[in-house]
Amino acid sequence: NAGVMQNPRHLVRRRGQEARLRCSPMKGHSHVYWYRQLPEEGLKFMVYLQKENIIDESGMPKERFSAEFPKEGPSILRIQQVVRGDSAAYFCASSPVGQGYEQYFGPGTRLTVT
Amino acid sequence: TQLLEQSPQFLSIQEGENLTVYCNSSSVFSSLQWYRQEPGEGPVLLVTVVTGGEVKKLKRLTFQFGDARKDSSLHITAAQPGDTGLYLCAGSSNNAGNMLTFGGGTRLMVKP
């Protein structure tokens, strides 16, 4: 059973470009979460999605960041007009229905903004 | 805002020694998870505890959830170099949806 998949693993963007991070949840999981880990800081919750619905986006910056989880295909975290402060590791997690606390993480996407 | 504090932040021990890592909060959590993270990888779920006072064992690792569900501990017996890594606790609460709140982590190094 494949785990949570994220791509790309590494992404380099220049300031002002857009970054698109993809996440495919574990088979049978319909809940997806995005977390950010800044250098030398802990993991911070960003957003929680179910298919075609954003359930909780309380941790996501109000500007330039958006997330979606379409009916078909992976969840996507989009960062527009990236700045150096966006450089971080972005992790996606998924959980089965009814066990939202039991979250399984992907390997992460390391975003570097130059 | 719920906070989880882990101690110690860093721990360097010799192979064969025992150790305990603590995860404390002033808030009550409905469940608490322990993860281990290797450099360049995502956190790997080790255990979930949901009942106050619960104790779970995973080979040489023993996890305990406090009676009041505000704290947890991870005890490793006879540590091995393969136990080296970053240990993270994370909690969830019913009034915070499915969001996990993470502690700052304990970086463990076990020397051969």
Tab-separated table of C-alpha atoms in Angstrom:
chain	number	residue	atom	x	y	z
A	1	ASN	CA	0.000	0.000	0.000
A	2	ALA	CA	1.695	3.149	-1.213
A	3	GLY	CA	2.140	5.910	1.323
A	4	VAL	CA	1.473	9.603	0.890
A	5	MET	CA	3.213	10.855	-2.223
A	6	GLN	CA	4.459	14.367	-2.785
A	7	ASN	CA	6.115	15.937	-5.773
A	8	PRO	CA	8.357	17.502	-6.534
A	9	ARG	CA	10.700	16.650	-3.663
A	10	HIS	CA	12.744	19.759	-4.309
A	11	LEU	CA	11.593	22.962	-5.983
A	12	VAL	CA	13.605	26.074	-6.704
A	13	ARG	CA	11.798	29.269	-7.630
A	14	ARG	CA	12.912	32.826	-8.152
A	15	ARG	CA	11.194	35.594	-6.227
A	16	GLY	CA	7.889	36.469	-7.848
A	17	GLN	CA	7.327	33.082	-9.501
A	18	GLU	CA	4.589	30.607	-8.630
A	19	ALA	CA	5.147	27.340	-6.782
A	20	ARG	CA	2.818	24.361	-7.134
A	21	LEU	CA	3.153	21.484	-4.700
A	22	ARG	CA	1.269	18.227	-5.239
A	23	CYS	CA	0.101	15.596	-2.796
A	24	SER	CA	-1.559	12.238	-3.380
A	25	PRO	CA	-3.018	10.765	-0.171
A	26	MET	CA	-2.737	7.168	0.902
A	27	LYS	CA	-5.167	4.806	-0.770
A	28	GLY	CA	-8.488	4.933	1.033
A	29	HIS	CA	-7.785	8.278	2.721
A	30	SER	CA	-10.008	11.191	1.834
A	31	HIS	CA	-8.674	13.821	4.228
A	32	VAL	CA	-5.583	15.856	3.362
A	33	TYR	CA	-3.588	18.278	5.491
A	34	TRP	CA	-0.746	20.628	4.653
A	35	TYR	CA	1.922	21.640	7.163
A	36	ARG	CA	4.935	23.903	6.837
A	37	GLN	CA	8.282	23.477	8.564
A	38	LEU	CA	10.411	26.596	8.486
A	39	PRO	CA	14.163	26.246	9.066
A	40	GLU	CA	14.854	25.539	12.748
A	41	GLU	CA	11.138	25.694	13.564
A	42	GLY	CA	8.485	23.112	14.265
A	43	LEU	CA	5.734	21.879	12.002
A	44	LYS	CA	2.825	24.290	11.678
A	45	PHE	CA	-0.638	23.436	10.381
A	46	MET	CA	-1.760	25.275	7.274
A	47	VAL	CA	-4.937	23.782	5.837
A	48	TYR	CA	-7.252	20.761	6.017
A	49	LEU	CA	-9.194	19.620	2.968
A	50	GLN	CA	-11.604	16.935	1.930
A	51	LYS	CA	-12.531	16.225	-1.663
A	52	GLU	CA	-13.712	19.514	-3.214
A	53	ASN	CA	-13.944	21.195	0.195
A	54	ILE	CA	-11.675	23.316	2.349
A	55	ILE	CA	-12.556	22.384	5.924
A	56	ASP	CA	-10.075	24.503	7.910
A	57	GLU	CA	-7.625	27.029	6.483
A	58	SER	CA	-6.920	28.833	9.728
A	59	GLY	CA	-3.156	28.284	9.451
A	60	MET	CA	-2.754	29.467	5.894
A	61	PRO	CA	-1.496	32.997	5.124
A	62	LYS	CA	-4.342	35.106	3.781
A	63	GLU	CA	-2.472	36.265	0.699
A	64	ARG	CA	-0.647	34.387	-2.053
A	65	PHE	CA	-1.423	30.912	-0.655
A	66	SER	CA	-4.251	28.668	-1.827
A	67	ALA	CA	-5.050	24.969	-1.671
A	68	GLU	CA	-7.413	22.622	-3.420
A	69	PHE	CA	-8.309	18.946	-3.424
A	70	PRO	CA	-10.325	18.254	-6.572
A	71	LYS	CA	-12.665	15.347	-7.115
A	72	GLU	CA	-10.029	13.736	-9.330
A	73	GLY	CA	-6.300	14.097	-8.939
A	74	PRO	CA	-3.917	15.216	-6.229
A	75	SER	CA	-4.257	18.004	-3.717
A	76	ILE	CA	-2.356	21.115	-4.737
A	77	LEU	CA	-0.839	23.824	-2.584
A	78	ARG	CA	-0.204	26.931	-4.653
A	79	ILE	CA	2.015	29.821	-3.636
A	80	GLN	CA	1.881	32.850	-5.889
A	81	GLN	CA	4.619	35.488	-6.158
A	82	VAL	CA	6.956	33.605	-3.857
A	83	VAL	CA	9.260	35.483	-1.486
A	84	ARG	CA	12.404	34.307	0.295
A	85	GLY	CA	10.439	33.794	3.506
A	86	ASP	CA	8.425	31.066	1.777
A	87	SER	CA	11.532	28.842	1.684
A	88	ALA	CA	10.619	25.859	3.836
A	89	ALA	CA	9.696	22.202	3.800
A	90	TYR	CA	6.035	21.648	3.010
A	91	PHE	CA	4.518	18.399	4.194
A	92	CYS	CA	1.256	16.802	3.226
A	93	ALA	CA	-0.512	14.294	5.454
A	94	SER	CA	-3.608	12.174	4.999
A	95	SER	CA	-5.952	10.371	7.333
A	96	PRO	CA	-8.804	7.894	7.034
A	97	VAL	CA	-12.379	8.952	7.633
A	98	GLY	CA	-13.223	9.114	11.316
A	99	GLN	CA	-9.591	9.091	12.466
A	100	GLY	CA	-8.477	12.583	11.653
A	101	TYR	CA	-5.952	12.588	14.457
A	102	GLU	CA	-4.021	9.693	12.904
A	103	GLN	CA	-2.191	11.493	10.135
A	104	TYR	CA	0.404	9.915	7.866
A	105	PHE	CA	2.942	12.218	6.306
A	106	GLY	CA	4.563	12.333	2.922
A	107	PRO	CA	8.280	12.953	2.355
A	108	GLY	CA	7.772	16.682	1.857
A	109	THR	CA	8.630	19.249	-0.789
A	110	ARG	CA	11.580	21.458	-0.033
A	111	LEU	CA	10.982	24.869	-1.572
A	112	THR	CA	13.913	27.209	-2.049
A	113	VAL	CA	13.254	30.755	-3.202
A	114	THR	CA	16.265	32.498	-4.707
B	1	THR	CA	-3.582	28.775	21.459
B	2	GLN	CA	-2.535	25.250	22.400
B	3	LEU	CA	1.158	24.679	22.937
B	4	LEU	CA	3.185	21.525	23.374
B	5	GLU	CA	6.596	21.781	24.955
B	6	GLN	CA	9.108	19.003	24.561
B	7	SER	CA	12.113	18.374	26.749
B	8	PRO	CA	14.939	17.984	26.419
B	9	GLN	CA	15.516	19.679	23.060
B	10	PHE	CA	18.753	17.772	22.529
B	11	LEU	CA	19.963	14.504	23.976
B	12	SER	CA	23.233	12.719	23.305
B	13	ILE	CA	23.738	9.344	24.955
B	14	GLN	CA	25.784	6.179	24.624
B	15	GLU	CA	24.426	2.997	23.143
B	16	GLY	CA	22.711	0.878	25.791
B	17	GLU	CA	21.530	3.765	27.964
B	18	ASN	CA	17.882	4.462	28.767
B	19	LEU	CA	16.204	7.803	28.138
B	20	THR	CA	12.884	9.589	28.561
B	21	VAL	CA	11.489	12.409	26.448
B	22	TYR	CA	8.676	14.572	27.781
B	23	CYS	CA	5.838	16.391	26.069
B	24	ASN	CA	3.875	18.845	28.235
B	25	SER	CA	0.985	21.227	27.819
B	26	SER	CA	-1.455	23.244	29.903
B	27	SER	CA	-4.205	22.186	27.493
B	28	VAL	CA	-6.136	18.949	27.327
B	29	PHE	CA	-5.765	16.898	24.164
B	30	SER	CA	-8.179	14.266	22.914
B	31	SER	CA	-5.295	12.316	21.423
B	32	LEU	CA	-1.559	12.529	21.235
B	33	GLN	CA	0.792	11.188	18.596
B	34	TRP	CA	4.518	10.523	18.599
B	35	TYR	CA	6.454	10.794	15.352
B	36	ARG	CA	10.051	10.263	14.354
B	37	GLN	CA	11.596	12.313	11.585
B	38	GLU	CA	14.843	11.635	9.735
B	39	PRO	CA	16.728	14.456	7.956
B	40	GLY	CA	15.156	15.234	4.601
B	41	GLU	CA	12.118	13.038	5.240
B	42	GLY	CA	8.605	13.404	6.573
B	43	PRO	CA	7.535	12.455	10.111
B	44	VAL	CA	6.752	8.769	10.572
B	45	LEU	CA	3.907	7.936	12.941
B	46	LEU	CA	5.059	5.751	15.847
B	47	VAL	CA	2.010	5.621	18.088
B	48	THR	CA	-1.319	7.255	18.952
B	49	VAL	CA	-2.627	7.424	22.514
B	50	VAL	CA	-6.178	8.510	23.248
B	51	THR	CA	-7.067	7.461	26.794
B	52	GLY	CA	-5.761	9.180	29.939
B	53	GLY	CA	-3.217	6.918	31.633
B	54	GLU	CA	-2.793	4.790	28.540
B	55	VAL	CA	0.529	3.007	28.069
B	56	LYS	CA	1.643	1.561	24.738
B	57	LYS	CA	4.792	-0.379	23.958
B	58	LEU	CA	6.581	-0.661	20.644
B	59	LYS	CA	9.576	-2.962	21.096
B	60	ARG	CA	12.003	-0.919	23.242
B	61	LEU	CA	9.813	2.200	23.165
B	62	THR	CA	7.187	2.854	25.843
B	63	PHE	CA	4.670	5.665	25.405
B	64	GLN	CA	2.462	7.009	28.171
B	65	PHE	CA	-0.418	9.483	28.076
B	66	GLY	CA	-0.948	11.440	31.289
B	67	ASP	CA	-4.074	10.846	33.345
B	68	ALA	CA	-5.288	14.377	32.639
B	69	ARG	CA	-4.387	14.067	28.922
B	70	LYS	CA	-2.124	17.126	29.138
B	71	ASP	CA	1.221	15.396	28.903
B	72	SER	CA	2.988	12.368	27.503
B	73	SER	CA	6.324	10.645	27.715
B	74	LEU	CA	8.423	8.434	25.497
B	75	HIS	CA	10.859	6.073	27.176
B	76	ILE	CA	13.502	4.192	25.208
B	77	THR	CA	15.225	1.233	26.817
B	78	ALA	CA	18.755	0.233	25.806
B	79	ALA	CA	19.043	2.855	23.087
B	80	GLN	CA	20.733	1.908	19.832
B	81	PRO	CA	22.392	4.080	17.158
B	82	GLY	CA	19.413	3.334	14.910
B	83	ASP	CA	17.212	5.261	17.357
B	84	THR	CA	18.988	8.482	16.393
B	85	GLY	CA	16.562	11.044	15.006
B	86	LEU	CA	14.103	13.826	15.757
B	87	TYR	CA	11.189	12.781	17.960
B	88	LEU	CA	8.039	14.871	17.728
B	89	CYS	CA	4.898	14.810	19.795
B	90	ALA	CA	1.672	16.152	18.323
B	91	GLY	CA	-1.739	16.606	19.850
B	92	SER	CA	-5.242	17.055	18.581
B	93	SER	CA	-8.296	18.324	20.418
B	94	ASN	CA	-11.982	18.141	19.640
B	95	ASN	CA	-12.385	21.900	19.546
B	96	ALA	CA	-9.543	22.344	17.055
B	97	GLY	CA	-10.858	20.031	14.384
B	98	ASN	CA	-8.305	17.691	12.908
B	99	MET	CA	-5.397	20.109	13.192
B	100	LEU	CA	-2.305	18.665	14.858
B	101	THR	CA	-0.288	20.885	17.173
B	102	PHE	CA	3.359	19.865	17.199
B	103	GLY	CA	5.977	20.178	19.884
B	104	GLY	CA	9.374	21.584	19.016
B	105	GLY	CA	10.970	18.149	18.949
B	106	THR	CA	13.740	16.298	20.752
B	107	ARG	CA	16.847	15.621	18.727
B	108	LEU	CA	18.346	12.329	19.923
B	109	MET	CA	21.822	11.083	19.107
B	110	VAL	CA	22.878	7.628	20.231
B	111	LYS	CA	26.603	7.053	19.985
B	112	PRO	CA	27.969	3.545	19.410
